[in-house]
Short mmCIF file of C-alpha atoms and ligand atoms in Angstrom, two decimals:
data_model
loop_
_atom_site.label_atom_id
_atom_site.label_comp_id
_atom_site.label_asym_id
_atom_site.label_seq_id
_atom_site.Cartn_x
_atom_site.Cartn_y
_atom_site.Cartn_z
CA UNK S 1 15.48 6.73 -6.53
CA UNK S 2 12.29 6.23 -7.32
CA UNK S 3 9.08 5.91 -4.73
CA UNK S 4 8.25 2.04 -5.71
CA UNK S 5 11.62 0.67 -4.47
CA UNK S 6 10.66 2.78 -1.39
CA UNK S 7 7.82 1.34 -0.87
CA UNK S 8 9.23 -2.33 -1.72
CA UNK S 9 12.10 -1.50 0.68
CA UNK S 10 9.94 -1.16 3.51
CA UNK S 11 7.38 -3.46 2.69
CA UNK S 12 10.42 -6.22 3.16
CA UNK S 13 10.98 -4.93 6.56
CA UNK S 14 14.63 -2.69 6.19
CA UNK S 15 15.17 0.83 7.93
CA UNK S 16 14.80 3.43 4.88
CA UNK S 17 17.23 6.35 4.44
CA UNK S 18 17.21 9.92 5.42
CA UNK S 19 16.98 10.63 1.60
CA UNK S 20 14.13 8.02 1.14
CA UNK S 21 11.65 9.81 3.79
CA UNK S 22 12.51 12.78 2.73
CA UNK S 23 11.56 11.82 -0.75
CA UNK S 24 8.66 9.98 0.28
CA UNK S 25 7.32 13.19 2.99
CA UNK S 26 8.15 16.09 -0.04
CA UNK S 27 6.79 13.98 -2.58
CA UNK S 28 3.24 13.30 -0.81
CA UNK S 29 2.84 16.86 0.55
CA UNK S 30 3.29 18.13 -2.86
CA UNK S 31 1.22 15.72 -4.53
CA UNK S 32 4.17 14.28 -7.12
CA UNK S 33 3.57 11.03 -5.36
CA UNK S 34 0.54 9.73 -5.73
CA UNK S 35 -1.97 8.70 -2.79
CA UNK S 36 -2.38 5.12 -3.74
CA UNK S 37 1.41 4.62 -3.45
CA UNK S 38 1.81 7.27 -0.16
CA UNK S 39 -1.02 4.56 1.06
CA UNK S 40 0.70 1.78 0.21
CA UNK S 41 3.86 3.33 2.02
CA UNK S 42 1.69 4.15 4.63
CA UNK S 43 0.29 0.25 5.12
CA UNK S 44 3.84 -0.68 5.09
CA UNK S 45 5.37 1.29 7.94
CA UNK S 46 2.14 -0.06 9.60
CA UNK S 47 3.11 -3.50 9.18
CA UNK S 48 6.70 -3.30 9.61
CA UNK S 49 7.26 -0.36 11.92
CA UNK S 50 10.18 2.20 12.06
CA UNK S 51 13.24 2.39 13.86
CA UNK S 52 13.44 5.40 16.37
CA UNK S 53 16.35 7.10 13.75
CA UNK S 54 13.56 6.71 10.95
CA UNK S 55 10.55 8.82 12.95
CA UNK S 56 12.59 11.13 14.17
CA UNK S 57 13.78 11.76 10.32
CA UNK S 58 9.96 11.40 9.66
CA UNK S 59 9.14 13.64 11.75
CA UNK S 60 12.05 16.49 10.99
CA UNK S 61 10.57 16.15 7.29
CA UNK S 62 7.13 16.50 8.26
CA UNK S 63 8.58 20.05 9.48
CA UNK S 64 10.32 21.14 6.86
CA UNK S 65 7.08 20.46 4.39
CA UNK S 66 6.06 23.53 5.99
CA UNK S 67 6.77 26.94 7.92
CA UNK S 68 7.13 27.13 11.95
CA UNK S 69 5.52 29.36 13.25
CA UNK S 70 7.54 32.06 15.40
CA UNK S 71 5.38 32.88 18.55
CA UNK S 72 8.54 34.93 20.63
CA UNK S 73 7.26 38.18 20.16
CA UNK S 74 4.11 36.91 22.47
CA UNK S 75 5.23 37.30 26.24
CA UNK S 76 4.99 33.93 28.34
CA UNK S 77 6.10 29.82 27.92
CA UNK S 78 3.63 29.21 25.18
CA UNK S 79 2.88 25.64 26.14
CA UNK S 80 1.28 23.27 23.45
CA UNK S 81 -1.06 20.46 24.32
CA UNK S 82 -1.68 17.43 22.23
CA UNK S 83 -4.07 14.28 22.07
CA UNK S 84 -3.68 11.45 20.50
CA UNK S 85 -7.47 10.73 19.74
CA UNK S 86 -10.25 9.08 21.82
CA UNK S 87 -13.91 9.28 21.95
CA UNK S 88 -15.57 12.11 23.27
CA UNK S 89 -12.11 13.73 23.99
CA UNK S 90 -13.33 17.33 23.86
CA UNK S 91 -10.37 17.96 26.64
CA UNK S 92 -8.91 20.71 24.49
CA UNK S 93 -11.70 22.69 24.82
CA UNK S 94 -12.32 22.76 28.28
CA UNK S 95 -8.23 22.79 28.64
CA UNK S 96 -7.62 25.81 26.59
CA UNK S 97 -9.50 28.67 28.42
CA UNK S 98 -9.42 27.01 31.46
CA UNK S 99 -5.49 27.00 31.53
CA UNK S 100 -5.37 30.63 29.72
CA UNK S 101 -7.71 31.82 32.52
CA UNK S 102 -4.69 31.10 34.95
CA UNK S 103 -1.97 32.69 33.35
CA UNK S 104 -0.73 30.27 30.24
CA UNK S 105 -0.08 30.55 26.74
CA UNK S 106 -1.88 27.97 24.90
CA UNK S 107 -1.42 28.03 21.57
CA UNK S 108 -3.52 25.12 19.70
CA UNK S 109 -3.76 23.89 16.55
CA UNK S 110 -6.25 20.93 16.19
CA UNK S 111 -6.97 18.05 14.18
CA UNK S 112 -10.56 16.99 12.16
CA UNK S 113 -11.87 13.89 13.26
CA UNK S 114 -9.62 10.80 12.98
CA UNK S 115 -10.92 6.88 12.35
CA UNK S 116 -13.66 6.25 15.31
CA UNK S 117 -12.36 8.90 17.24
CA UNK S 118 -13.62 12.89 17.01
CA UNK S 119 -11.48 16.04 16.56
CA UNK S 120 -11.67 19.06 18.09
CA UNK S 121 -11.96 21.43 15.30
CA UNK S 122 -15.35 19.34 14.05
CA UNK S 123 -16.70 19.93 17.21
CA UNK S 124 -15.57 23.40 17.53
CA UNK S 125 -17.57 23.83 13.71
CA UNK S 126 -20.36 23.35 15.46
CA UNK S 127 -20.20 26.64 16.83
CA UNK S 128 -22.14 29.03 14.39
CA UNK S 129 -19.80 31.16 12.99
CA UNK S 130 -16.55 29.68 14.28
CA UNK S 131 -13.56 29.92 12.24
CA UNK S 132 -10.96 27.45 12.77
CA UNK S 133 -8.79 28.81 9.38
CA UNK S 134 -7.37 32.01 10.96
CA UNK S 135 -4.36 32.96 9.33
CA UNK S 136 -0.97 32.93 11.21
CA UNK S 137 -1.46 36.99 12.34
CA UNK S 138 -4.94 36.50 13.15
CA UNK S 139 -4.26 33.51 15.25
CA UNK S 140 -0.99 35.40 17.10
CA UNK S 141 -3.34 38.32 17.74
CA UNK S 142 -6.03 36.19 19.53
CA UNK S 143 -3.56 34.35 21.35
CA UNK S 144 -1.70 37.58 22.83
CA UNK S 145 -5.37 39.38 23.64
CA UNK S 146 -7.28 35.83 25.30
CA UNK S 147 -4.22 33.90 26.00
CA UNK S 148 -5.26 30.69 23.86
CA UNK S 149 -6.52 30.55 20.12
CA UNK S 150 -7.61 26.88 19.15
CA UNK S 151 -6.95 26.80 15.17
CA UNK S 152 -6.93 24.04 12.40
CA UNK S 153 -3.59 23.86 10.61
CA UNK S 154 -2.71 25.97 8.42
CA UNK S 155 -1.76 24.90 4.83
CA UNK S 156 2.02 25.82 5.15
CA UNK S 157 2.42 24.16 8.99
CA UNK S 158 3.55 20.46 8.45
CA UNK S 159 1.31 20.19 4.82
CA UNK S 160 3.01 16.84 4.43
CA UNK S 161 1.40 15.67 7.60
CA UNK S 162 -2.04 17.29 6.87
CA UNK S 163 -2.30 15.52 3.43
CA UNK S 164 -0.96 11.95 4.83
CA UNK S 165 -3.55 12.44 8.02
CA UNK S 166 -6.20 12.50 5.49
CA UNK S 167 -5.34 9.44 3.75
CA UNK S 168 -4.51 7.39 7.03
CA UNK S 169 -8.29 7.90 8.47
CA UNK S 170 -9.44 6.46 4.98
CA UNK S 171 -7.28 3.58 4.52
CA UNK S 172 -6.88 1.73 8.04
CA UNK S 173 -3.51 3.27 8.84
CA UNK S 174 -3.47 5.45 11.54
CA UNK S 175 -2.45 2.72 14.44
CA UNK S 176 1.47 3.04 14.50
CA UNK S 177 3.24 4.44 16.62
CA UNK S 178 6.01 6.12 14.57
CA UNK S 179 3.15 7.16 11.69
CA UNK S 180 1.23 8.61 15.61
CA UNK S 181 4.68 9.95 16.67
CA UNK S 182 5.35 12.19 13.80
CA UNK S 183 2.15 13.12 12.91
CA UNK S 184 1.57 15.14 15.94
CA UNK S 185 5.24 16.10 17.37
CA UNK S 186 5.40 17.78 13.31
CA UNK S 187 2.80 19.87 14.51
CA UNK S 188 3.61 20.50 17.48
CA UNK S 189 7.38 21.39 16.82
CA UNK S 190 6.25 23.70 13.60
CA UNK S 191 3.59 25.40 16.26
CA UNK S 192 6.24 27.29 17.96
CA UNK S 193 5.99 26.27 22.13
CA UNK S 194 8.10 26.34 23.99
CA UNK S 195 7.21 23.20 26.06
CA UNK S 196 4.50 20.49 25.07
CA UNK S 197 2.18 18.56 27.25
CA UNK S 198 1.08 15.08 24.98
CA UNK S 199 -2.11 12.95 26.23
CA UNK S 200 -1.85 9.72 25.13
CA UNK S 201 -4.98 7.68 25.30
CA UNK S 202 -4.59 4.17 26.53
CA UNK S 203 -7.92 1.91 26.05
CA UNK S 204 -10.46 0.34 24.05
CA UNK S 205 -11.11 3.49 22.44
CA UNK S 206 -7.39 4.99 21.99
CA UNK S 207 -5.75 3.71 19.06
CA UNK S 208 -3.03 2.38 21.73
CA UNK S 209 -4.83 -0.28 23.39
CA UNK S 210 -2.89 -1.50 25.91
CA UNK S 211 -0.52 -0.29 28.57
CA UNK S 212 2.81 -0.83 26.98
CA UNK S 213 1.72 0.28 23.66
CA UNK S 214 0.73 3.71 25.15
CA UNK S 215 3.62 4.03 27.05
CA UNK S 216 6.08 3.25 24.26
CA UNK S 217 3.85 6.02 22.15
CA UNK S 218 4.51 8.85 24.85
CA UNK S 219 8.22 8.00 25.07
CA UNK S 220 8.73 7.79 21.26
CA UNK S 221 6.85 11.52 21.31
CA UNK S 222 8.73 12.97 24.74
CA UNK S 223 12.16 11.78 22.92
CA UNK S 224 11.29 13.28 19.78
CA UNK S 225 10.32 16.65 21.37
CA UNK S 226 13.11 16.57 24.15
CA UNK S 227 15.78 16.05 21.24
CA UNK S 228 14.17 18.96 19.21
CA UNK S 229 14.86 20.93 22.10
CA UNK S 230 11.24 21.46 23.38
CA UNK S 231 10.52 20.61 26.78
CA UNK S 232 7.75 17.46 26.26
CA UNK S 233 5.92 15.51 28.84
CA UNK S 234 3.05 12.73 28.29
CA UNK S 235 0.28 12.10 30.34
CA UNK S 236 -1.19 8.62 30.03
CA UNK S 237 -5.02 8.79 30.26
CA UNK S 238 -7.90 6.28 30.17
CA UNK S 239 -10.07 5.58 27.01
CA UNK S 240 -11.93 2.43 27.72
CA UNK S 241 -14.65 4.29 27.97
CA UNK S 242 -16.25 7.53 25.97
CA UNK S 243 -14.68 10.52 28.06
CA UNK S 244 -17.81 12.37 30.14
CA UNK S 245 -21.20 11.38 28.77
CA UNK S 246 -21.43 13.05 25.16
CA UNK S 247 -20.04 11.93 21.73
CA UNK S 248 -20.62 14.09 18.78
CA UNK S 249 -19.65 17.52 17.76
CA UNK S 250 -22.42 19.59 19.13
CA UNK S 251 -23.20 17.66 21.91
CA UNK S 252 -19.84 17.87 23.73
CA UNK S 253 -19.32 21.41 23.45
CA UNK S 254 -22.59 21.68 25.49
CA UNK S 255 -20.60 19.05 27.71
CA UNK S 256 -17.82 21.35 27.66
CA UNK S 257 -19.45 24.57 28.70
CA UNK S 258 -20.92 22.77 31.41
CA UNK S 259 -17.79 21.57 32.85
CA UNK S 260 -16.79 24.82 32.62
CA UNK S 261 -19.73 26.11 34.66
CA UNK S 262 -18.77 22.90 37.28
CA UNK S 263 -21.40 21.10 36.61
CA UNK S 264 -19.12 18.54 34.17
CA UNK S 265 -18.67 15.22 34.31
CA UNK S 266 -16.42 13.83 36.83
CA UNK S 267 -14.13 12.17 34.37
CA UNK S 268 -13.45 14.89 31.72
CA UNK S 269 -12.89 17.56 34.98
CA UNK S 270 -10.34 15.97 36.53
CA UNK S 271 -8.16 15.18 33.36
CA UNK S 272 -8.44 18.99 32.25
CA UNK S 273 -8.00 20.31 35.90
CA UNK S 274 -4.73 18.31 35.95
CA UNK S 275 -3.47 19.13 32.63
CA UNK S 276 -4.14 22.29 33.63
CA UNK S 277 -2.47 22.08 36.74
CA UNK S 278 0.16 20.63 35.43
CA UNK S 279 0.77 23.46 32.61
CA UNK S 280 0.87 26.36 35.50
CA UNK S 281 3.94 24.78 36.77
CA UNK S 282 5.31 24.21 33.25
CA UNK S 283 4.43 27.94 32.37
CA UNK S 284 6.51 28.77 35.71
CA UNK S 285 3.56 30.53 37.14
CA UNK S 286 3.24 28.25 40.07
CA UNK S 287 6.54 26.19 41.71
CA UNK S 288 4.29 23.31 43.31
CA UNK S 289 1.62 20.94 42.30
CA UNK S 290 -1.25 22.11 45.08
CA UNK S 291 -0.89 26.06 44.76
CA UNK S 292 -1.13 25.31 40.59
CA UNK S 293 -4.40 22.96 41.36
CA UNK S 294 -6.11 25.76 43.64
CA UNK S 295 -4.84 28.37 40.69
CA UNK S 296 -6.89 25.85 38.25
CA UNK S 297 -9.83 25.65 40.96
CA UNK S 298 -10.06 29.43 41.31
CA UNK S 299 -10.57 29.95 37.35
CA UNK S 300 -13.04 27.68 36.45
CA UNK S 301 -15.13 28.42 40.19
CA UNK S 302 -15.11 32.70 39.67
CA UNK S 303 -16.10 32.07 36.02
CA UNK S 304 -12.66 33.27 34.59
CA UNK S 305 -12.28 29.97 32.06
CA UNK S 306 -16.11 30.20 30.65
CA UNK S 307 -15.66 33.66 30.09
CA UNK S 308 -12.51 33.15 28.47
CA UNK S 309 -14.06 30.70 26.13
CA UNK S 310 -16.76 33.15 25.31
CA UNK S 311 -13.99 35.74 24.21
CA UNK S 312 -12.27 33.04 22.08
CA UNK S 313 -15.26 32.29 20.34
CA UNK S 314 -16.66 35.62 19.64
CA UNK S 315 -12.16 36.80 18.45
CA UNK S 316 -12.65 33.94 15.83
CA UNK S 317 -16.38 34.72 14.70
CA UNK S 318 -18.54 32.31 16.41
CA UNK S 319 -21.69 33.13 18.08
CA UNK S 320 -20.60 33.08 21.98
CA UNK S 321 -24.56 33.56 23.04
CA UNK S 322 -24.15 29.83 22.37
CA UNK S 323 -23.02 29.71 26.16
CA UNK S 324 -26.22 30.77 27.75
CA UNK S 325 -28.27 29.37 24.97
CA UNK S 326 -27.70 25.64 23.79
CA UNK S 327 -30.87 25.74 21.62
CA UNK S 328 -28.03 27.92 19.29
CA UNK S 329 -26.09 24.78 18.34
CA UNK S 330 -26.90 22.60 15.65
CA UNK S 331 -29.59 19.57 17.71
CA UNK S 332 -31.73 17.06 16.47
CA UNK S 333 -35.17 16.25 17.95
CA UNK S 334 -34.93 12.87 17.25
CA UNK S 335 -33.85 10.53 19.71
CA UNK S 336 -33.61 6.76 20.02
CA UNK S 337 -32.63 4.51 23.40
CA UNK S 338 -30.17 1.57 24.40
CA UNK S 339 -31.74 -0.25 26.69
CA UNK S 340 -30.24 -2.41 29.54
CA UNK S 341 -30.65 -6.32 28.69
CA UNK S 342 -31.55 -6.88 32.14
CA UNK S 343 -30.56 -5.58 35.67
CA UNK S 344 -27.02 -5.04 37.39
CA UNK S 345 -24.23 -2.95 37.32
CA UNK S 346 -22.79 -1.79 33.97
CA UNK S 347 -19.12 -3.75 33.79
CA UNK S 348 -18.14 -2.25 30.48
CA UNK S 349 -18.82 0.75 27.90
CA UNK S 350 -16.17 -0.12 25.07
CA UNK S 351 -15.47 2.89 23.82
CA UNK S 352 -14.94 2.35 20.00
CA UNK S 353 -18.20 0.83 19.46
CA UNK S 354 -19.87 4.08 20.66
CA UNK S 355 -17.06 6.38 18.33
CA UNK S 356 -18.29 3.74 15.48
CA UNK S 357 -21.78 4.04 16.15
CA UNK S 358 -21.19 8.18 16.51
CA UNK S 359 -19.92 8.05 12.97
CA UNK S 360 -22.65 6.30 11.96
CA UNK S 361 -24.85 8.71 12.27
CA UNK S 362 -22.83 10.84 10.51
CA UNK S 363 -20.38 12.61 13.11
CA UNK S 364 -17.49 11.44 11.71
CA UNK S 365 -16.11 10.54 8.17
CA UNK S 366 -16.17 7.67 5.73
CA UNK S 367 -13.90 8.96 3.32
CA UNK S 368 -11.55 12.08 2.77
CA UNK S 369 -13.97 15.65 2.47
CA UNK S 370 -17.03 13.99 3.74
CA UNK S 371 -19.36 16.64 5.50
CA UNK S 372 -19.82 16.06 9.32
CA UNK S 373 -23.27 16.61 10.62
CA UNK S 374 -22.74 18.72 13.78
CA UNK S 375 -25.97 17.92 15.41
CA UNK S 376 -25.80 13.94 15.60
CA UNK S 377 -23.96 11.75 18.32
CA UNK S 378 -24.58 9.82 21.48
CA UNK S 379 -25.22 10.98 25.27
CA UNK S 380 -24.20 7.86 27.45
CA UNK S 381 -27.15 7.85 30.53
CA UNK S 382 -25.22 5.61 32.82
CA UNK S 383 -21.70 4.68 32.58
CA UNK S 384 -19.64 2.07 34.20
CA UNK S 385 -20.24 1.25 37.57
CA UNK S 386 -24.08 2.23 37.58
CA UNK S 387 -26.82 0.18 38.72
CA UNK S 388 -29.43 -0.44 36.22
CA UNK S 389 -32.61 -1.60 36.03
CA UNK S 390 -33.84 -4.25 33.01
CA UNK S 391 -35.28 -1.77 30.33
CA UNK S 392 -33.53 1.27 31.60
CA UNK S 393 -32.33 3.39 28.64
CA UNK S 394 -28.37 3.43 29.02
CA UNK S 395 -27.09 5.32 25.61
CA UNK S 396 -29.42 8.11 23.59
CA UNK S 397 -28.79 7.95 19.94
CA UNK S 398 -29.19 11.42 18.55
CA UNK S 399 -30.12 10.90 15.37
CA UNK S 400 -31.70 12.74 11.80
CA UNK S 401 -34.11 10.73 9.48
CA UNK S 402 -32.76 7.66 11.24
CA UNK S 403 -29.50 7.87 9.24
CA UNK S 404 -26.88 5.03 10.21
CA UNK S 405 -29.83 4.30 13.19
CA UNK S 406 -29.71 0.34 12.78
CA UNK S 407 -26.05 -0.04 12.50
CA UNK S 408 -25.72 2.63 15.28
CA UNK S 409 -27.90 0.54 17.76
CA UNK S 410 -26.15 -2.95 16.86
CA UNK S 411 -22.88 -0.90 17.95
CA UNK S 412 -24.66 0.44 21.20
CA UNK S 413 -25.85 -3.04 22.08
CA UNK S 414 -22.29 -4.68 21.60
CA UNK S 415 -20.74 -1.88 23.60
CA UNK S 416 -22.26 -2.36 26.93
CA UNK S 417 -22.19 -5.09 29.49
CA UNK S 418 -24.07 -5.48 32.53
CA UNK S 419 -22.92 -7.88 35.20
CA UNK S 420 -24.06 -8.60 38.73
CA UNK S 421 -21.22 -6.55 40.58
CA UNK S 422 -19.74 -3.41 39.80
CA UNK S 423 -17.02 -2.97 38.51
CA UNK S 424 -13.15 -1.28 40.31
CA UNK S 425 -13.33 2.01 39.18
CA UNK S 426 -10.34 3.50 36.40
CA UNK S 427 -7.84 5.45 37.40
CA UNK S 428 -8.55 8.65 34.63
CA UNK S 429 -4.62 9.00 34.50
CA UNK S 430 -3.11 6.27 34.39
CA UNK S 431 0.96 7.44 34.14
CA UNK S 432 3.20 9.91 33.36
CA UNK S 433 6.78 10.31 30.85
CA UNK S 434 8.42 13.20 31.61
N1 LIG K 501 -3.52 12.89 16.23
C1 LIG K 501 -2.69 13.33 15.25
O1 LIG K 501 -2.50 14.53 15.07
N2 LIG K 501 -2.09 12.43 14.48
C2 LIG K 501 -2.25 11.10 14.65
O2 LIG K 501 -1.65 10.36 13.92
C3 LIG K 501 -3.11 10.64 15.66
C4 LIG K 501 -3.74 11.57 16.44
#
């Protein structure tokens, strides 16, 4: 068998065998095939899809490139948490200490930074001193002593997906759903919880635009999951526009650690106090929706999740006075304003203009190993459904030595419009497969 007929196969639009993923996953992770024909594979599941029998094999191969990870000598439902990429999405890190403060298990293992959208463990760089490479001991210890360990993945959990990951953010292929689907139930199977709680982002900025698309994504993932025998339910979540105010690595974990101190933005609170919520129950440390939510309440009011977070970040080497001290984090002084057109309400913020304009700057990645400056990124003044007055600066381009500045401003300026009526608020969750 060899990988061109593969890739031919597909490319003409049949199912491919068991024995043709396999050689396709084995041969990629291990680098005997090549990337410019795993990209060419890549472009063709894009184009022609897969059936549901071909990403669940995908995804069982995407496994067994790698180790899982045994977590049941660690007392408690370890329960996972997954998202499939938006702009300023920096839920995990609110999430993770926030839902360890009441009780649960959250192991994590994060991606980099994927097309327009950010990752959590670029953001999590910015901390000085954080290390997101722990090995598998290191990572079990943290997780038994602070209840929740966020981690990149390691080289022998789901390689094959790691390497493919890499080449789909450089080669316009990471908006499929069974390329989406496997990608992150690999990980999340070979991570070792017991139960898995997906957010799928459904908006301009998700890579599932519409409804149906994002609903067909969480069912492909719950299935996958459910038939691995790992309890898996999908929030659906907005992502028209950037999530709370700040995109860019440094400048959302400030965001984060003041949601975490209750002063966060609206949005990004509620979708990590239900997640939250919503993982107590799973966890079995609350039986009903409302004692979980005052559980989730309780932590992040006595100070419980913050100081959490601060013990995470100081068990994997990072500099926790970064809490109490912002000026810690990698800033720049330079700063740069979107202005409103004229005056009215703000209709619109599309949120992959501002992720494109974020990466401008440098946040984000043109091509596989590029750096990420920490310190760049966006801070969004008003946001839909704000009254405006003509000149008022809506979007604050962080920015060093004006690097990506022009293109970063044409982006701003497409991504906003004002109208004469405001707009019907989102829903921030907008459905749930369980
Ligand atoms: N997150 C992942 O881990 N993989 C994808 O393909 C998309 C988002």
């Amino acid at each position: 068998m060899r990988i061109v007929d593969v890739i031919a196969k597909k490319r003409d639009g049949h199912a491919l065998s068991r024995e043709e993923i396999d050689l396709f996953v084995s041969g990629a992770g291990s680098g005997t095939v090549p990337d410019y024909q795993s990209s060419a594979l890549l472009m063709a599941i894009v184009l022609r899809g897969m059936t549901h029998q071909e990403t669940a094999w995908l995804t069982d191969a995407m496994v067994r490139s790698g180790e899982r990870i045994d977590l049941s000598d660690i007392p408690g439902v370890k329960v996972g948490k997954h998202s499939t990429g938006g702009v300023g999405d920096k839920v995990s890190i609110v999430l993770a200490p926030l839902a360890a403060a009441c009780g649960v298990v959250m192991p994590k293992m994060s991606g980099r930074g994927l097309g327009h959208t950010g990752g959590t463990l670029d953001k999590l760089e910015s901390i000085p001193g954080f290390r997101v490479d722990l090995s598998v001991e290191e990572f079990k210890s943290v997780l038994r002593d602070v209840g929740t360990s966020i981690i990149g993945q390691t080289a022998s959990l789901a390689p094959a997906d790691k390497k493919l990951y890499a080449l789909r953010d450089v080669t316009a292929t990471i908006e499929s759903i069974p390329l989406i689907s496997a990608s992150i139930m690999s990980k999340k199977l070979a991570e070792g919880s017991d139960v898995v709680v997906l957010d799928v982002k459904c908006g301009d900025g998700a890579f599932m635009k519409d409804g149906s698309d994002a609903r067909a994504l969480a069912t492909s993932m719950v299935a996958i999951g459910t038939h691995a025998g790992v309890r898996t339910e999908a929030f659906i979540t907005d992502m028209e526009t950037p999530l709370g105010r700040a995109i860019g690595n440094s400048l959302e974990v400030i965001e984060c650690l003041e949601t975490l101190k209750g002063r966060g933005p609206q949005d990004l609170t509620d979708v990590a106090m239900r997640f939250a919520s919503r993982m107590v129950v799973l966890a079995g440390i609350e039986s009903d929706a409302g004692k979980a939510r005052a559980r989730v309440a309780a932590a992040l009011e006595s100070g419980r999740a913050i100081e959490t977070l601060g013990r995470m970040i100081a068990r994997q080497g990072g500099d926790r006075r970064i809490i109490d001290d912002y000026s810690r984090l990698p800033l720049v002084p330079d700063r740069e304003h979107c202005v409103a057109p004229r005056a009215g309400f703000v209709t619109g913020m599309k949120a992959e203009a501002v992720g494109r304009a974020s990466n401008m700057l440098g946040a984000g990645r043109t091509k596989v190993g590029d750096p990420v400056d920490h310190a760049v990124g966006i801070v969004a003044l008003a946001k839909p459904g704000d009254a405006v007055e003509h000149g008022q600066p809506l979007l604050e381009i962080h920015h060093r030595d004006r690097r990506g500045l022009d293109a970063a401003r044409a982006l701003c300026g497409e991504a906003v419009t004002i109208g004469d009526e405001a707009p019907q608020p989102r829903a921030n969750v907008l459905g749930e497969v369980r």
